[in-house]
């Protein structure tokens, strides 16, 4: 099990978040917190399902 996932743009550890879709399904996504990164504040979906 990986401890963390790094951003594909800036290579820093991403923050994992959880949200609930309209259908009630809970899903996880990652957020990059590097302000200079192209992916900053955009959610990166986690494709792997549990
Ligand atoms: Zn980034």
Short mmCIF file of N, CA and C and ligand atoms in Angstrom, two decimals:
data_model
loop_
_atom_site.label_atom_id
_atom_site.label_comp_id
_atom_site.label_asym_id
_atom_site.label_seq_id
_atom_site.Cartn_x
_atom_site.Cartn_y
_atom_site.Cartn_z
N UNK A 1 0.85 -1.20 0.00
CA UNK A 1 0.00 0.00 0.00
C UNK A 1 0.88 1.24 0.00
N UNK A 2 0.58 2.13 -0.89
CA UNK A 2 1.37 3.34 -0.99
C UNK A 2 0.99 4.33 0.10
N UNK A 3 1.99 5.01 0.65
CA UNK A 3 1.70 5.98 1.69
C UNK A 3 1.15 7.27 1.12
N UNK A 4 1.61 7.62 -0.06
CA UNK A 4 1.11 8.84 -0.68
C UNK A 4 1.33 8.77 -2.19
N UNK A 5 0.68 9.66 -2.88
CA UNK A 5 0.81 9.75 -4.33
C UNK A 5 1.36 11.12 -4.66
N UNK A 6 2.25 11.16 -5.63
CA UNK A 6 2.84 12.44 -5.97
C UNK A 6 2.19 13.01 -7.23
N UNK A 7 2.23 14.32 -7.34
CA UNK A 7 1.65 15.02 -8.49
C UNK A 7 2.49 14.74 -9.74
N UNK A 8 1.80 14.52 -10.86
CA UNK A 8 2.51 14.28 -12.11
C UNK A 8 3.17 15.53 -12.66
N UNK A 9 2.75 16.68 -12.17
CA UNK A 9 3.29 17.95 -12.67
C UNK A 9 4.48 18.43 -11.85
N UNK A 10 4.30 18.48 -10.52
CA UNK A 10 5.33 19.09 -9.68
C UNK A 10 6.03 18.06 -8.78
N UNK A 11 5.55 16.82 -8.79
CA UNK A 11 6.22 15.74 -8.08
C UNK A 11 6.21 15.90 -6.56
N UNK A 12 5.27 16.63 -6.03
CA UNK A 12 5.12 16.73 -4.58
C UNK A 12 3.94 15.87 -4.14
N UNK A 13 3.94 15.42 -2.89
CA UNK A 13 2.84 14.58 -2.40
C UNK A 13 1.49 15.28 -2.51
N UNK A 14 0.50 14.53 -2.97
CA UNK A 14 -0.83 15.08 -3.13
C UNK A 14 -1.66 14.84 -1.87
N UNK A 15 -2.60 15.72 -1.64
CA UNK A 15 -3.52 15.55 -0.54
C UNK A 15 -4.73 14.77 -1.04
N UNK A 16 -5.08 13.72 -0.33
CA UNK A 16 -6.24 12.93 -0.72
C UNK A 16 -7.50 13.46 -0.06
N UNK A 17 -8.58 13.49 -0.82
CA UNK A 17 -9.86 13.99 -0.32
C UNK A 17 -10.96 13.01 -0.70
N UNK A 18 -12.07 13.14 -0.02
CA UNK A 18 -13.23 12.32 -0.35
C UNK A 18 -14.42 13.21 -0.63
N UNK A 19 -15.22 12.79 -1.59
CA UNK A 19 -16.44 13.53 -1.89
C UNK A 19 -17.54 12.54 -2.21
N UNK A 20 -18.76 13.02 -2.22
CA UNK A 20 -19.89 12.15 -2.53
C UNK A 20 -20.58 12.65 -3.79
N UNK A 21 -20.80 11.75 -4.71
CA UNK A 21 -21.44 12.12 -5.97
C UNK A 21 -22.94 12.27 -5.77
N UNK A 22 -23.61 12.72 -6.82
CA UNK A 22 -25.06 12.91 -6.75
C UNK A 22 -25.80 11.61 -6.48
N UNK A 23 -25.23 10.51 -6.94
CA UNK A 23 -25.89 9.22 -6.77
C UNK A 23 -25.59 8.61 -5.40
N UNK A 24 -24.85 9.32 -4.58
CA UNK A 24 -24.58 8.84 -3.23
C UNK A 24 -23.33 8.01 -3.10
N UNK A 25 -22.62 7.83 -4.20
CA UNK A 25 -21.37 7.08 -4.15
C UNK A 25 -20.25 7.95 -3.63
N UNK A 26 -19.45 7.39 -2.74
CA UNK A 26 -18.31 8.12 -2.23
C UNK A 26 -17.09 7.81 -3.09
N UNK A 27 -16.38 8.85 -3.45
CA UNK A 27 -15.19 8.63 -4.26
C UNK A 27 -14.05 9.48 -3.74
N UNK A 28 -12.85 9.05 -4.04
CA UNK A 28 -11.66 9.75 -3.58
C UNK A 28 -11.02 10.50 -4.73
N UNK A 29 -10.35 11.56 -4.39
CA UNK A 29 -9.59 12.28 -5.40
C UNK A 29 -8.40 12.96 -4.73
N UNK A 30 -7.49 13.42 -5.53
CA UNK A 30 -6.30 14.07 -5.00
C UNK A 30 -6.28 15.54 -5.35
N UNK A 31 -5.67 16.31 -4.47
CA UNK A 31 -5.50 17.73 -4.73
C UNK A 31 -4.03 18.08 -4.64
N UNK A 32 -3.54 18.84 -5.63
CA UNK A 32 -2.19 19.37 -5.56
C UNK A 32 -2.24 20.71 -4.84
N UNK A 33 -1.34 20.90 -3.92
CA UNK A 33 -1.36 22.12 -3.12
C UNK A 33 -0.20 23.06 -3.44
N UNK A 34 0.45 22.79 -4.56
CA UNK A 34 1.54 23.66 -4.99
C UNK A 34 0.99 24.76 -5.90
N UNK A 35 1.07 26.00 -5.42
CA UNK A 35 0.42 27.10 -6.14
C UNK A 35 1.00 27.33 -7.54
N UNK A 36 2.26 27.00 -7.71
CA UNK A 36 2.89 27.22 -9.01
C UNK A 36 2.62 26.09 -10.00
N UNK A 37 1.96 25.04 -9.52
CA UNK A 37 1.73 23.87 -10.37
C UNK A 37 0.52 24.07 -11.26
N UNK A 38 0.58 23.48 -12.46
CA UNK A 38 -0.55 23.58 -13.38
C UNK A 38 -1.79 22.88 -12.83
N UNK A 39 -1.56 21.90 -11.97
CA UNK A 39 -2.68 21.12 -11.44
C UNK A 39 -3.16 21.66 -10.09
N UNK A 40 -2.68 22.81 -9.69
CA UNK A 40 -3.06 23.37 -8.39
C UNK A 40 -4.57 23.55 -8.27
N UNK A 41 -5.11 23.06 -7.16
CA UNK A 41 -6.53 23.21 -6.84
C UNK A 41 -7.45 22.49 -7.80
N UNK A 42 -6.91 21.69 -8.69
CA UNK A 42 -7.77 20.87 -9.54
C UNK A 42 -7.76 19.45 -9.01
N UNK A 43 -8.90 18.80 -9.09
CA UNK A 43 -9.01 17.46 -8.54
C UNK A 43 -8.50 16.42 -9.53
N UNK A 44 -7.73 15.48 -9.05
CA UNK A 44 -7.21 14.41 -9.86
C UNK A 44 -7.88 13.12 -9.42
N UNK A 45 -8.76 12.57 -10.24
CA UNK A 45 -9.52 11.38 -9.84
C UNK A 45 -8.62 10.19 -9.57
N UNK A 46 -9.00 9.40 -8.60
CA UNK A 46 -8.30 8.15 -8.31
C UNK A 46 -9.01 7.04 -9.06
N UNK A 47 -8.31 6.43 -9.98
CA UNK A 47 -8.95 5.45 -10.85
C UNK A 47 -9.13 4.10 -10.16
N UNK A 48 -8.23 3.75 -9.26
CA UNK A 48 -8.30 2.45 -8.60
C UNK A 48 -9.52 2.37 -7.68
N UNK A 49 -10.29 1.30 -7.81
CA UNK A 49 -11.44 1.12 -6.95
C UNK A 49 -11.13 0.07 -5.90
N UNK A 50 -11.78 0.20 -4.78
CA UNK A 50 -11.50 -0.73 -3.68
C UNK A 50 -12.58 -1.80 -3.58
ZN1 LIG B 1 1.30 19.59 -8.76
#
